[in-house]
Amino acid sequence: MSNKKCIRIAWPTPLPRLYTAPMALAWLRRDLRAQGNPLLEDGALPVYVHDPSAAGDWAPGGASAWWLARSLEALARYLPALRVLPGPAEEVLPRLAAEVGARAVRYTPAFEPWRRAEEARVLSALARAGVAAVPTQGAYLFAPGSVVKADGTPYRVFTPFYKACVALLEVPGTAPPRCADGQRVPRAGAEDVSFVCPPARWQAKLAQHWTPGESGARAALARFTQGPLPRYAADRNRLDIPDAASRLSPHLAWGEISPQEILTAVWGRPGAEAFIRQLIWREFAAQMLWHFPDMPAAPLQPAFARFPWARDEGALEAWRRGRTGEPLVDTAMAELWETGTMHNRARMVVASFLTKNLLQPWQDGQRWFWDTLVDADLANNAFGWQWVAGCGADAAPYFRIFNPRTQAEKFDPTGAYRDRWAPALSPPPLVDLAASRARALAAYQDMRA
Ligand SMILES: Cc1cc2nc3c(=O)[nH]c(=O)nc-3n(C[C@H](O)[C@H](O)[C@H](O)COP(=O)(O)OP(=O)(O)OC[C@H]3O[C@@H](n4cnc5c(N)ncnc54)[C@H](O)[C@@H]3O)c2cc1C
């Protein structure tokens, strides 16, 4: 990778000053940071509108809601002016704009279908109220729909998408992220965010593993760039090497750090190329969701709508609870339950086991991940599940079935991952690996017949 390039990103041009007078609102959604946040420039008043009903089926799950509440608390310490208000956003934002005399609302265009629908309602309400709505750069490197093939159609294969993105990336600026003032309308006392996520006992343990908020995000980035980055390509798949990857995903999910800032930190360093490739997978998943809003519900390959799943609530529950009797699967599900995360390699193994060996629909696994992952992200989650199930974009040309035992030998050779998370007692295996593999291949042939 040349270090001569700089980032040229396909986002709308910066906000003309005209629109900011006398004051703008910064409508924060997945932009929960004070530093390096263009929404907050010129003292815009930050507001987060919490409206799980607008999200329908995709309101934050348990782990993600815990993260969100902690992240908002952390942000309120940086930005005492932050308002956290119950929705709906299309009522709250015009009302608040009128109350404080704001003539513009800045926002970052969304990728998720429900956020796009919410955004459309907000934009028309603001237009009716005579308040300008100003899009700005957000939680991704590339704006929704901005990386497409020459004929204007979306990329469905990763490598050409990656090349197109790399061609658009140029040298990151070295300026440190600007600090927002955002405090023109100070408030007494910290904002109460308890309505965002009432405390629940099982979530308490997440705090042992994570520090939500932008200081946690910057600490994770510093740990990664000063430590594992040079060995990232070699170690990222190793289950037995703790923290070989960045652990930035939940911070990215809520925009506590921007991908631009991460790029700037890693650019030109040994190991950066493999890592940037993963950041571009994230862009790919988001662009796919934007082009195919049904991605969380329907297979990207329509033939898979006929796949003969063998629904079995008992098998699904055994998988969720890590009681399948398959050691690597149960170990990984225990890691998820204890920490709110799971190693990427393990995500692939447990997803393959659920959809292939147990023949349960990928949407059911996606739902459990949604509820239990601190980094739950509609695009990455749906994309990951479809990819493993074989029905997604850029899936293997054959029906790949991971063998959890050979995966353990290869990626947990020292057994340290098993020793750390494996449940003390293991039930007998729920399925025979060879027989369930043959059943999955037969189901695949049925679908294709
Ligand atoms: C079935 C399945 C479900 C998944 N669900 C999610 C999810 O809900 N949220 C989520 O953020 N990731 C998801 N992933 C992708 C990946 O597992 C996580 O992003 C990664 O494990 C996070 O750890 P990290 O931050 O240490 O990653 P690193 O290896 O340090 O990567 C850096 C960043 O790149 C992005 N990234 C890495 N791998 C992928 C990938 N395969 N696809 C898209 N982006 C990627 C993430 O934002 C990550 O933080 C899923 C993968 C699978 C197979």
Short mmCIF file of C-alpha atoms and ligand atoms in Angstrom, two decimals:
data_model
loop_
_atom_site.label_atom_id
_atom_site.label_comp_id
_atom_site.label_asym_id
_atom_site.label_seq_id
_atom_site.Cartn_x
_atom_site.Cartn_y
_atom_site.Cartn_z
CA MET A 1 0.00 0.00 0.00
CA SER A 2 1.46 3.34 -1.00
CA ASN A 3 1.64 6.00 1.66
CA LYS A 4 1.42 8.72 -0.95
CA LYS A 5 -2.32 8.64 -1.15
CA CYS A 6 -4.80 10.55 0.92
CA ILE A 7 -8.37 9.88 1.85
CA ARG A 8 -10.80 11.20 -0.71
CA ILE A 9 -14.13 10.11 0.49
CA ALA A 10 -17.39 10.16 -1.36
CA TRP A 11 -19.43 12.19 1.08
CA PRO A 12 -21.49 15.30 0.57
CA THR A 13 -19.49 18.53 0.60
CA PRO A 14 -19.14 20.25 3.99
CA LEU A 15 -21.98 22.24 5.40
CA PRO A 16 -22.08 25.80 4.08
CA ARG A 17 -21.77 28.25 7.00
CA LEU A 18 -25.07 29.81 5.98
CA TYR A 19 -26.95 26.77 7.25
CA THR A 20 -25.42 26.80 10.70
CA ALA A 21 -26.65 30.24 11.70
CA PRO A 22 -27.64 30.82 14.34
CA MET A 23 -27.30 27.27 15.63
CA ALA A 24 -27.66 23.73 14.37
CA LEU A 25 -28.80 20.59 16.06
CA ALA A 26 -26.51 17.57 15.73
CA TRP A 27 -28.82 14.56 15.45
CA LEU A 28 -26.61 11.80 16.81
CA ARG A 29 -27.47 8.24 15.95
CA ARG A 30 -24.40 6.12 15.37
CA ASP A 31 -22.09 9.07 16.02
CA LEU A 32 -21.62 8.89 19.78
CA ARG A 33 -18.34 10.76 20.06
CA ALA A 34 -17.31 14.31 20.87
CA GLN A 35 -13.95 14.31 19.11
CA GLY A 36 -13.60 14.20 15.37
CA ASN A 37 -17.33 14.47 14.90
CA PRO A 38 -18.26 16.81 12.04
CA LEU A 39 -21.87 16.91 13.24
CA LEU A 40 -20.78 18.91 16.27
CA GLU A 41 -18.85 21.65 14.54
CA ASP A 42 -19.68 25.27 15.30
CA GLY A 43 -21.24 24.46 18.63
CA ALA A 44 -24.16 22.45 17.30
CA LEU A 45 -26.42 21.18 20.06
CA PRO A 46 -26.13 17.38 20.33
CA VAL A 47 -29.33 15.37 20.65
CA TYR A 48 -29.96 11.64 20.74
CA VAL A 49 -33.54 10.50 20.22
CA HIS A 50 -34.29 7.09 21.67
CA ASP A 51 -37.18 5.40 19.90
CA PRO A 52 -36.95 1.61 19.88
CA SER A 53 -40.43 1.38 18.35
CA ALA A 54 -39.10 3.05 15.16
CA ALA A 55 -36.61 0.20 14.83
CA GLY A 56 -39.35 -2.45 14.79
CA ASP A 57 -37.72 -5.89 14.94
CA TRP A 58 -34.26 -4.36 15.10
CA ALA A 59 -34.39 -2.29 18.27
CA PRO A 60 -31.06 -2.76 20.11
CA GLY A 61 -30.79 -6.23 21.64
CA GLY A 62 -29.93 -6.75 25.31
CA ALA A 63 -26.14 -6.42 25.05
CA SER A 64 -26.29 -3.59 22.55
CA ALA A 65 -28.83 -1.64 24.62
CA TRP A 66 -26.51 -1.97 27.63
CA TRP A 67 -23.68 -0.60 25.51
CA LEU A 68 -25.79 2.24 24.15
CA ALA A 69 -26.81 3.45 27.61
CA ARG A 70 -23.21 3.37 28.88
CA SER A 71 -22.02 5.11 25.73
CA LEU A 72 -24.56 7.90 26.13
CA GLU A 73 -23.52 8.34 29.77
CA ALA A 74 -19.90 8.62 28.66
CA LEU A 75 -20.80 11.08 25.93
CA ALA A 76 -22.78 13.23 28.34
CA ARG A 77 -19.62 13.63 30.41
CA TYR A 78 -17.83 15.06 27.35
CA LEU A 79 -20.82 17.02 26.12
CA PRO A 80 -22.83 18.38 29.05
CA ALA A 81 -25.28 19.91 26.55
CA LEU A 82 -26.28 16.48 25.22
CA ARG A 83 -30.03 15.90 25.20
CA VAL A 84 -31.25 12.31 25.32
CA LEU A 85 -34.95 12.35 24.55
CA PRO A 86 -37.66 9.77 23.88
CA GLY A 87 -38.94 9.78 20.28
CA PRO A 88 -40.41 9.89 17.77
CA ALA A 89 -37.59 11.82 16.13
CA GLU A 90 -39.88 13.46 13.57
CA GLU A 91 -41.70 15.19 16.44
CA VAL A 92 -38.77 15.79 18.78
CA LEU A 93 -36.33 17.38 16.35
CA PRO A 94 -38.56 20.11 14.85
CA ARG A 95 -39.81 20.91 18.36
CA LEU A 96 -36.31 21.18 19.81
CA ALA A 97 -35.13 23.22 16.81
CA ALA A 98 -37.94 25.70 17.45
CA GLU A 99 -37.21 25.75 21.19
CA VAL A 100 -33.51 26.63 20.81
CA GLY A 101 -33.80 28.62 17.57
CA ALA A 102 -31.83 26.16 15.45
CA ARG A 103 -32.15 26.66 11.71
CA ALA A 104 -30.51 23.39 10.67
CA VAL A 105 -30.25 19.78 11.74
CA ARG A 106 -27.12 17.88 10.82
CA TYR A 107 -27.32 14.12 10.43
CA THR A 108 -25.41 11.27 8.84
CA PRO A 109 -27.34 9.36 6.16
CA ALA A 110 -28.16 5.86 7.36
CA PHE A 111 -27.76 2.44 5.80
CA GLU A 112 -30.32 0.46 7.79
CA PRO A 113 -33.85 0.31 6.35
CA TRP A 114 -35.56 1.43 9.57
CA ARG A 115 -33.16 4.32 10.06
CA ARG A 116 -33.68 5.38 6.45
CA ALA A 117 -37.44 5.37 6.99
CA GLU A 118 -37.04 7.38 10.19
CA GLU A 119 -34.73 9.78 8.38
CA ALA A 120 -37.29 10.30 5.60
CA ARG A 121 -39.98 11.15 8.18
CA VAL A 122 -37.63 13.54 9.98
CA LEU A 123 -36.57 15.26 6.77
CA SER A 124 -40.13 15.93 5.72
CA ALA A 125 -41.07 17.18 9.20
CA LEU A 126 -38.08 19.52 9.17
CA ALA A 127 -38.95 20.77 5.70
CA ARG A 128 -42.48 21.56 6.89
CA ALA A 129 -40.97 23.46 9.84
CA GLY A 130 -38.58 25.42 7.59
CA VAL A 131 -35.50 23.84 9.19
CA ALA A 132 -32.64 22.76 6.90
CA ALA A 133 -31.50 19.14 7.05
CA VAL A 134 -27.80 18.83 6.30
CA PRO A 135 -26.16 15.46 5.60
CA THR A 136 -22.59 15.00 6.72
CA GLN A 137 -19.96 12.30 6.95
CA GLY A 138 -20.78 9.54 9.33
CA ALA A 139 -19.87 6.17 10.69
CA TYR A 140 -18.54 4.78 7.40
CA LEU A 141 -15.81 5.68 4.94
CA PHE A 142 -18.20 5.81 2.02
CA ALA A 143 -21.67 7.28 1.76
CA PRO A 144 -24.66 5.00 1.15
CA GLY A 145 -24.77 3.86 -2.47
CA SER A 146 -21.55 5.69 -3.40
CA VAL A 147 -19.36 2.70 -4.33
CA VAL A 148 -20.93 1.04 -7.36
CA LYS A 149 -19.76 -0.59 -10.57
CA ALA A 150 -19.21 1.48 -13.70
CA ASP A 151 -22.74 0.61 -14.84
CA GLY A 152 -24.19 1.90 -11.57
CA THR A 153 -25.12 -1.52 -10.17
CA PRO A 154 -23.91 -2.70 -6.76
CA TYR A 155 -20.84 -4.87 -6.29
CA ARG A 156 -21.79 -8.34 -5.07
CA VAL A 157 -18.25 -9.70 -4.95
CA PHE A 158 -15.81 -8.44 -2.35
CA THR A 159 -12.49 -8.24 -4.21
CA PRO A 160 -13.57 -5.78 -6.92
CA PHE A 161 -15.44 -3.77 -4.26
CA TYR A 162 -12.26 -3.69 -2.17
CA LYS A 163 -10.19 -2.53 -5.14
CA ALA A 164 -12.70 0.22 -5.91
CA CYS A 165 -12.56 1.39 -2.29
CA VAL A 166 -8.76 1.35 -2.15
CA ALA A 167 -8.66 3.46 -5.31
CA LEU A 168 -10.74 6.05 -3.47
CA LEU A 169 -8.62 6.09 -0.31
CA GLU A 170 -5.85 8.65 -0.03
CA VAL A 171 -3.38 9.60 2.68
CA PRO A 172 -5.17 10.38 5.89
CA GLY A 173 -4.53 13.84 7.26
CA THR A 174 -2.37 13.93 10.35
CA ALA A 175 -4.40 16.59 12.16
CA PRO A 176 -5.71 15.28 15.48
CA PRO A 177 -9.47 14.97 15.64
CA ARG A 178 -11.08 18.25 16.49
CA CYS A 179 -12.75 18.63 19.83
CA ALA A 180 -16.33 19.72 19.67
CA ASP A 181 -17.54 22.40 22.00
CA GLY A 182 -21.18 21.43 21.57
CA GLN A 183 -21.92 23.10 24.87
CA ARG A 184 -23.57 26.33 23.97
CA VAL A 185 -26.69 25.37 25.90
CA PRO A 186 -25.27 23.87 29.09
CA ARG A 187 -27.51 21.92 31.40
CA ALA A 188 -27.32 21.38 35.09
CA GLY A 189 -26.40 17.81 36.07
CA ALA A 190 -25.81 14.77 33.90
CA GLU A 191 -28.43 13.62 31.42
CA ASP A 192 -30.52 10.75 32.75
CA VAL A 193 -30.30 7.89 30.26
CA SER A 194 -31.79 5.19 32.45
CA PHE A 195 -34.85 4.91 30.18
CA VAL A 196 -32.57 3.79 27.33
CA CYS A 197 -31.73 0.52 29.08
CA PRO A 198 -33.10 -0.28 32.52
CA PRO A 199 -30.42 -2.18 34.48
CA ALA A 200 -30.55 -5.97 34.07
CA ARG A 201 -28.46 -8.42 36.05
CA TRP A 202 -26.99 -10.47 33.22
CA GLN A 203 -25.65 -7.35 31.55
CA ALA A 204 -23.62 -6.34 34.62
CA LYS A 205 -20.84 -8.78 33.74
CA LEU A 206 -20.28 -7.05 30.40
CA ALA A 207 -18.63 -4.18 32.26
CA GLN A 208 -15.79 -6.55 33.23
CA HIS A 209 -14.85 -6.88 29.57
CA TRP A 210 -15.65 -3.55 27.99
CA THR A 211 -15.40 0.22 28.41
CA PRO A 212 -18.12 1.76 26.26
CA GLY A 213 -17.52 5.32 25.09
CA GLU A 214 -14.91 7.11 23.07
CA SER A 215 -12.14 6.89 25.66
CA GLY A 216 -12.57 3.09 25.59
CA ALA A 217 -12.48 3.22 21.79
CA ARG A 218 -9.24 5.21 21.71
CA ALA A 219 -7.69 2.93 24.32
CA ALA A 220 -8.61 -0.10 22.18
CA LEU A 221 -7.09 1.53 19.11
CA ALA A 222 -3.88 2.44 20.96
CA ARG A 223 -3.55 -1.08 22.40
CA PHE A 224 -3.99 -2.57 18.96
CA THR A 225 -1.67 -0.26 17.02
CA GLN A 226 1.06 -0.48 19.68
CA GLY A 227 0.71 -4.25 20.07
CA PRO A 228 -0.89 -6.82 17.77
CA LEU A 229 -1.16 -4.88 14.48
CA PRO A 230 2.07 -6.16 12.83
CA ARG A 231 1.01 -9.77 13.49
CA TYR A 232 -2.67 -9.20 12.68
CA ALA A 233 -2.67 -11.11 9.37
CA ALA A 234 -0.94 -14.11 10.93
CA ASP A 235 -2.83 -14.19 14.23
CA ARG A 236 -6.32 -12.87 13.57
CA ASN A 237 -7.76 -16.35 13.09
CA ARG A 238 -6.10 -17.82 16.17
CA LEU A 239 -8.66 -18.50 18.86
CA ASP A 240 -5.97 -19.17 21.43
CA ILE A 241 -4.22 -15.80 21.10
CA PRO A 242 -6.34 -13.40 23.11
CA ASP A 243 -6.93 -9.99 21.61
CA ALA A 244 -4.97 -10.57 18.38
CA ALA A 245 -7.66 -8.43 16.73
CA SER A 246 -8.65 -4.87 17.56
CA ARG A 247 -11.88 -5.33 19.59
CA LEU A 248 -13.08 -2.12 17.96
CA SER A 249 -16.37 -3.49 16.59
CA PRO A 250 -18.77 -2.29 19.34
CA HIS A 251 -17.10 1.12 19.34
CA LEU A 252 -17.52 1.30 15.58
CA ALA A 253 -21.11 0.10 15.84
CA TRP A 254 -22.05 3.21 17.83
CA GLY A 255 -19.63 5.60 16.14
CA GLU A 256 -17.54 6.17 19.26
CA ILE A 257 -14.62 6.29 16.90
CA SER A 258 -14.75 6.88 13.17
CA PRO A 259 -13.22 4.56 10.61
CA GLN A 260 -11.38 7.63 9.29
CA GLU A 261 -9.60 8.03 12.62
CA ILE A 262 -8.73 4.33 12.68
CA LEU A 263 -7.34 4.53 9.14
CA THR A 264 -5.23 7.52 10.09
CA ALA A 265 -3.79 5.62 13.05
CA VAL A 266 -2.84 2.47 11.13
CA TRP A 267 -1.98 3.89 7.73
CA GLY A 268 1.48 2.89 6.46
CA ARG A 269 2.25 0.69 9.47
CA PRO A 270 3.26 -2.96 9.12
CA GLY A 271 0.15 -5.10 9.20
CA ALA A 272 -2.19 -2.29 8.17
CA GLU A 273 -3.21 -3.73 4.83
CA ALA A 274 -4.83 -6.89 6.23
CA PHE A 275 -6.59 -4.83 8.87
CA ILE A 276 -7.88 -2.22 6.43
CA ARG A 277 -9.25 -5.09 4.38
CA GLN A 278 -11.50 -5.98 7.33
CA LEU A 279 -12.65 -2.38 7.64
CA ILE A 280 -13.61 -2.58 3.97
CA TRP A 281 -15.63 -5.77 4.64
CA ARG A 282 -17.61 -3.59 7.01
CA GLU A 283 -18.16 -1.05 4.23
CA PHE A 284 -19.18 -3.87 1.88
CA ALA A 285 -21.76 -5.24 4.31
CA ALA A 286 -23.23 -1.76 4.83
CA GLN A 287 -23.44 -1.02 1.11
CA MET A 288 -25.07 -4.42 0.57
CA LEU A 289 -27.68 -3.63 3.21
CA TRP A 290 -28.36 -0.28 1.57
CA HIS A 291 -28.87 -1.90 -1.84
CA PHE A 292 -30.70 -4.96 -0.47
CA PRO A 293 -32.73 -3.76 2.52
CA ASP A 294 -34.27 -7.23 2.95
CA MET A 295 -30.85 -8.71 3.70
CA PRO A 296 -31.66 -9.41 7.40
CA ALA A 297 -34.76 -11.38 6.40
CA ALA A 298 -34.39 -12.86 2.93
CA PRO A 299 -31.53 -14.77 1.28
CA LEU A 300 -29.54 -12.76 -1.25
CA GLN A 301 -29.57 -15.85 -3.44
CA PRO A 302 -33.30 -16.39 -4.09
CA ALA A 303 -32.91 -20.17 -4.56
CA PHE A 304 -32.27 -20.43 -0.81
CA ALA A 305 -35.86 -19.43 -0.11
CA ARG A 306 -36.56 -23.11 -0.92
CA PHE A 307 -33.92 -24.50 1.42
CA PRO A 308 -35.49 -27.35 3.46
CA TRP A 309 -34.70 -26.24 7.01
CA ALA A 310 -35.57 -28.74 9.73
CA ARG A 311 -36.92 -26.42 12.42
CA ASP A 312 -36.31 -27.79 15.89
CA GLU A 313 -36.73 -25.48 18.88
CA GLY A 314 -34.84 -27.94 21.12
CA ALA A 315 -31.78 -27.95 18.87
CA LEU A 316 -31.87 -24.17 18.57
CA GLU A 317 -32.08 -23.75 22.33
CA ALA A 318 -29.20 -26.20 22.89
CA TRP A 319 -27.11 -24.13 20.48
CA ARG A 320 -28.05 -20.85 22.16
CA ARG A 321 -27.13 -22.21 25.59
CA GLY A 322 -23.90 -23.88 24.45
CA ARG A 323 -25.28 -27.37 25.17
CA THR A 324 -24.71 -29.07 21.82
CA GLY A 325 -21.97 -31.40 23.07
CA GLU A 326 -19.66 -30.15 20.32
CA PRO A 327 -16.72 -28.68 22.30
CA LEU A 328 -15.71 -25.73 20.12
CA VAL A 329 -19.33 -24.69 19.52
CA ASP A 330 -20.19 -24.80 23.22
CA THR A 331 -16.98 -22.99 24.15
CA ALA A 332 -17.72 -20.17 21.72
CA MET A 333 -21.34 -19.83 22.84
CA ALA A 334 -20.08 -19.59 26.44
CA GLU A 335 -17.66 -16.85 25.42
CA LEU A 336 -20.57 -14.97 23.84
CA TRP A 337 -22.78 -15.30 26.91
CA GLU A 338 -20.03 -14.25 29.31
CA THR A 339 -18.52 -11.38 27.36
CA GLY A 340 -21.00 -10.16 24.73
CA THR A 341 -18.59 -11.01 21.96
CA MET A 342 -17.19 -13.98 20.08
CA HIS A 343 -14.04 -14.39 18.03
CA ASN A 344 -14.69 -13.99 14.29
CA ARG A 345 -13.44 -17.51 13.50
CA ALA A 346 -15.73 -18.92 16.18
CA ARG A 347 -18.69 -16.94 14.77
CA MET A 348 -18.16 -18.74 11.48
CA VAL A 349 -17.92 -22.14 13.15
CA VAL A 350 -21.04 -21.77 15.33
CA ALA A 351 -23.02 -20.29 12.44
CA SER A 352 -22.03 -23.18 10.19
CA PHE A 353 -22.91 -25.69 12.89
CA LEU A 354 -26.36 -24.17 13.42
CA THR A 355 -27.28 -23.80 9.77
CA LYS A 356 -25.63 -26.93 8.38
CA ASN A 357 -25.20 -29.59 11.06
CA LEU A 358 -28.42 -28.63 12.86
CA LEU A 359 -30.26 -27.35 9.74
CA GLN A 360 -31.74 -24.38 11.60
CA PRO A 361 -32.57 -21.20 9.65
CA TRP A 362 -29.78 -18.61 9.66
CA GLN A 363 -32.29 -15.95 10.68
CA ASP A 364 -32.67 -17.68 14.08
CA GLY A 365 -28.94 -17.54 14.72
CA GLN A 366 -28.82 -13.97 13.53
CA ARG A 367 -31.52 -13.08 16.08
CA TRP A 368 -29.59 -14.64 18.99
CA PHE A 369 -26.44 -12.80 17.97
CA TRP A 370 -28.48 -9.61 17.73
CA ASP A 371 -29.57 -9.96 21.33
CA THR A 372 -26.26 -11.06 22.83
CA LEU A 373 -23.48 -9.30 20.88
CA VAL A 374 -22.27 -5.95 22.14
CA ASP A 375 -21.23 -5.19 18.54
CA ALA A 376 -24.61 -6.19 17.05
CA ASP A 377 -24.74 -4.45 13.70
CA LEU A 378 -27.59 -5.05 11.28
CA ALA A 379 -25.39 -5.07 8.18
CA ASN A 380 -22.44 -7.10 9.51
CA ASN A 381 -24.66 -9.59 11.30
CA ALA A 382 -26.98 -10.30 8.38
CA PHE A 383 -24.08 -10.32 5.97
CA GLY A 384 -22.05 -12.71 8.17
CA TRP A 385 -24.94 -15.12 8.65
CA GLN A 386 -25.84 -15.19 4.97
CA TRP A 387 -22.20 -15.67 4.03
CA VAL A 388 -21.81 -18.68 6.32
CA ALA A 389 -25.21 -20.15 5.40
CA GLY A 390 -24.08 -20.00 1.77
CA CYS A 391 -26.94 -17.83 0.57
CA GLY A 392 -25.16 -14.47 0.72
CA ALA A 393 -23.06 -12.26 -1.47
CA ASP A 394 -19.65 -13.60 -2.37
CA ALA A 395 -20.35 -16.94 -0.66
CA ALA A 396 -18.18 -19.92 -1.60
CA PRO A 397 -19.15 -21.49 -4.93
CA TYR A 398 -19.62 -24.79 -3.09
CA PHE A 399 -21.63 -25.54 0.05
CA ARG A 400 -18.96 -25.11 2.73
CA ILE A 401 -19.46 -26.91 6.03
CA PHE A 402 -16.93 -26.14 8.76
CA ASN A 403 -15.85 -29.13 10.81
CA PRO A 404 -15.67 -27.79 14.39
CA ARG A 405 -13.08 -30.36 15.43
CA THR A 406 -10.60 -29.67 12.65
CA GLN A 407 -11.24 -25.93 13.16
CA ALA A 408 -10.30 -26.36 16.84
CA GLU A 409 -7.11 -28.25 15.93
CA LYS A 410 -6.11 -25.58 13.47
CA PHE A 411 -7.13 -22.39 15.27
CA ASP A 412 -6.94 -23.40 18.95
CA PRO A 413 -3.82 -25.57 18.76
CA THR A 414 -2.76 -24.85 22.35
CA GLY A 415 -6.30 -25.33 23.70
CA ALA A 416 -6.12 -21.98 25.50
CA TYR A 417 -9.49 -20.88 24.09
CA ARG A 418 -11.15 -24.11 25.23
CA ASP A 419 -9.53 -23.84 28.66
CA ARG A 420 -10.73 -20.29 29.08
CA TRP A 421 -14.39 -20.64 28.12
CA ALA A 422 -15.43 -24.30 27.86
CA PRO A 423 -18.32 -25.22 30.16
CA ALA A 424 -17.34 -27.57 33.00
CA LEU A 425 -19.83 -30.23 31.97
CA SER A 426 -20.51 -31.23 28.41
CA PRO A 427 -23.63 -33.11 27.28
CA PRO A 428 -23.34 -35.93 24.72
CA PRO A 429 -23.15 -34.64 21.11
CA LEU A 430 -26.52 -33.56 19.76
CA VAL A 431 -25.63 -34.75 16.26
CA ASP A 432 -23.06 -36.95 14.60
CA LEU A 433 -20.81 -34.66 12.56
CA ALA A 434 -20.50 -36.94 9.52
CA ALA A 435 -24.20 -37.85 9.38
CA SER A 436 -25.37 -34.25 9.88
CA ARG A 437 -22.93 -33.09 7.21
CA ALA A 438 -24.36 -35.63 4.76
CA ARG A 439 -27.91 -34.49 5.66
CA ALA A 440 -26.97 -30.84 4.97
CA LEU A 441 -25.43 -31.71 1.61
CA ALA A 442 -28.56 -33.67 0.68
CA ALA A 443 -30.73 -30.68 1.67
CA TYR A 444 -28.58 -28.46 -0.54
CA GLN A 445 -28.99 -30.85 -3.48
CA ASP A 446 -32.77 -30.91 -2.87
CA MET A 447 -32.88 -27.14 -3.04
CA ARG A 448 -30.95 -27.11 -6.31
CA ALA A 449 -33.02 -29.88 -7.90
C1 LIG B 1 -22.11 -14.95 11.65
C2 LIG B 1 -21.37 -13.64 11.85
C3 LIG B 1 -22.00 -12.58 12.47
C4 LIG B 1 -21.33 -11.36 12.66
N1 LIG B 1 -21.99 -10.33 13.28
C5 LIG B 1 -21.35 -9.15 13.44
C6 LIG B 1 -22.02 -8.06 14.06
O1 LIG B 1 -23.19 -8.13 14.46
N2 LIG B 1 -21.32 -6.91 14.22
C7 LIG B 1 -20.03 -6.76 13.79
O2 LIG B 1 -19.45 -5.69 13.96
N3 LIG B 1 -19.41 -7.77 13.16
C8 LIG B 1 -20.01 -8.96 12.98
N4 LIG B 1 -19.34 -9.98 12.37
C9 LIG B 1 -18.00 -9.74 11.80
C10 LIG B 1 -16.80 -10.00 12.74
O3 LIG B 1 -16.95 -11.23 13.38
C11 LIG B 1 -16.61 -8.91 13.79
O4 LIG B 1 -16.66 -7.64 13.19
C12 LIG B 1 -15.24 -9.05 14.47
O5 LIG B 1 -15.14 -10.32 15.08
C13 LIG B 1 -15.08 -7.96 15.51
O6 LIG B 1 -13.88 -8.10 16.21
P1 LIG B 1 -12.73 -6.99 16.07
O7 LIG B 1 -13.31 -5.64 16.24
O8 LIG B 1 -11.64 -7.41 16.99
O9 LIG B 1 -12.32 -7.19 14.55
P2 LIG B 1 -10.97 -6.87 13.75
O10 LIG B 1 -10.49 -8.16 13.19
O11 LIG B 1 -10.04 -6.09 14.55
O12 LIG B 1 -11.51 -6.02 12.51
C14 LIG B 1 -11.61 -4.59 12.54
C15 LIG B 1 -13.01 -4.16 12.20
O13 LIG B 1 -13.34 -4.58 10.88
C16 LIG B 1 -14.72 -4.94 10.81
N5 LIG B 1 -14.82 -6.36 10.45
C17 LIG B 1 -13.98 -7.35 10.79
N6 LIG B 1 -14.40 -8.52 10.25
C18 LIG B 1 -15.53 -8.24 9.57
C19 LIG B 1 -16.44 -9.03 8.80
N7 LIG B 1 -16.26 -10.35 8.61
N8 LIG B 1 -17.53 -8.42 8.26
C20 LIG B 1 -17.73 -7.10 8.42
N9 LIG B 1 -16.90 -6.30 9.14
C21 LIG B 1 -15.82 -6.87 9.70
C22 LIG B 1 -15.30 -4.73 12.21
O14 LIG B 1 -15.91 -3.46 12.26
C23 LIG B 1 -14.07 -4.79 13.10
O15 LIG B 1 -14.21 -4.07 14.29
C24 LIG B 1 -20.00 -11.21 12.18
C25 LIG B 1 -19.37 -12.29 11.55
C26 LIG B 1 -20.04 -13.49 11.39
C27 LIG B 1 -19.34 -14.65 10.72
#
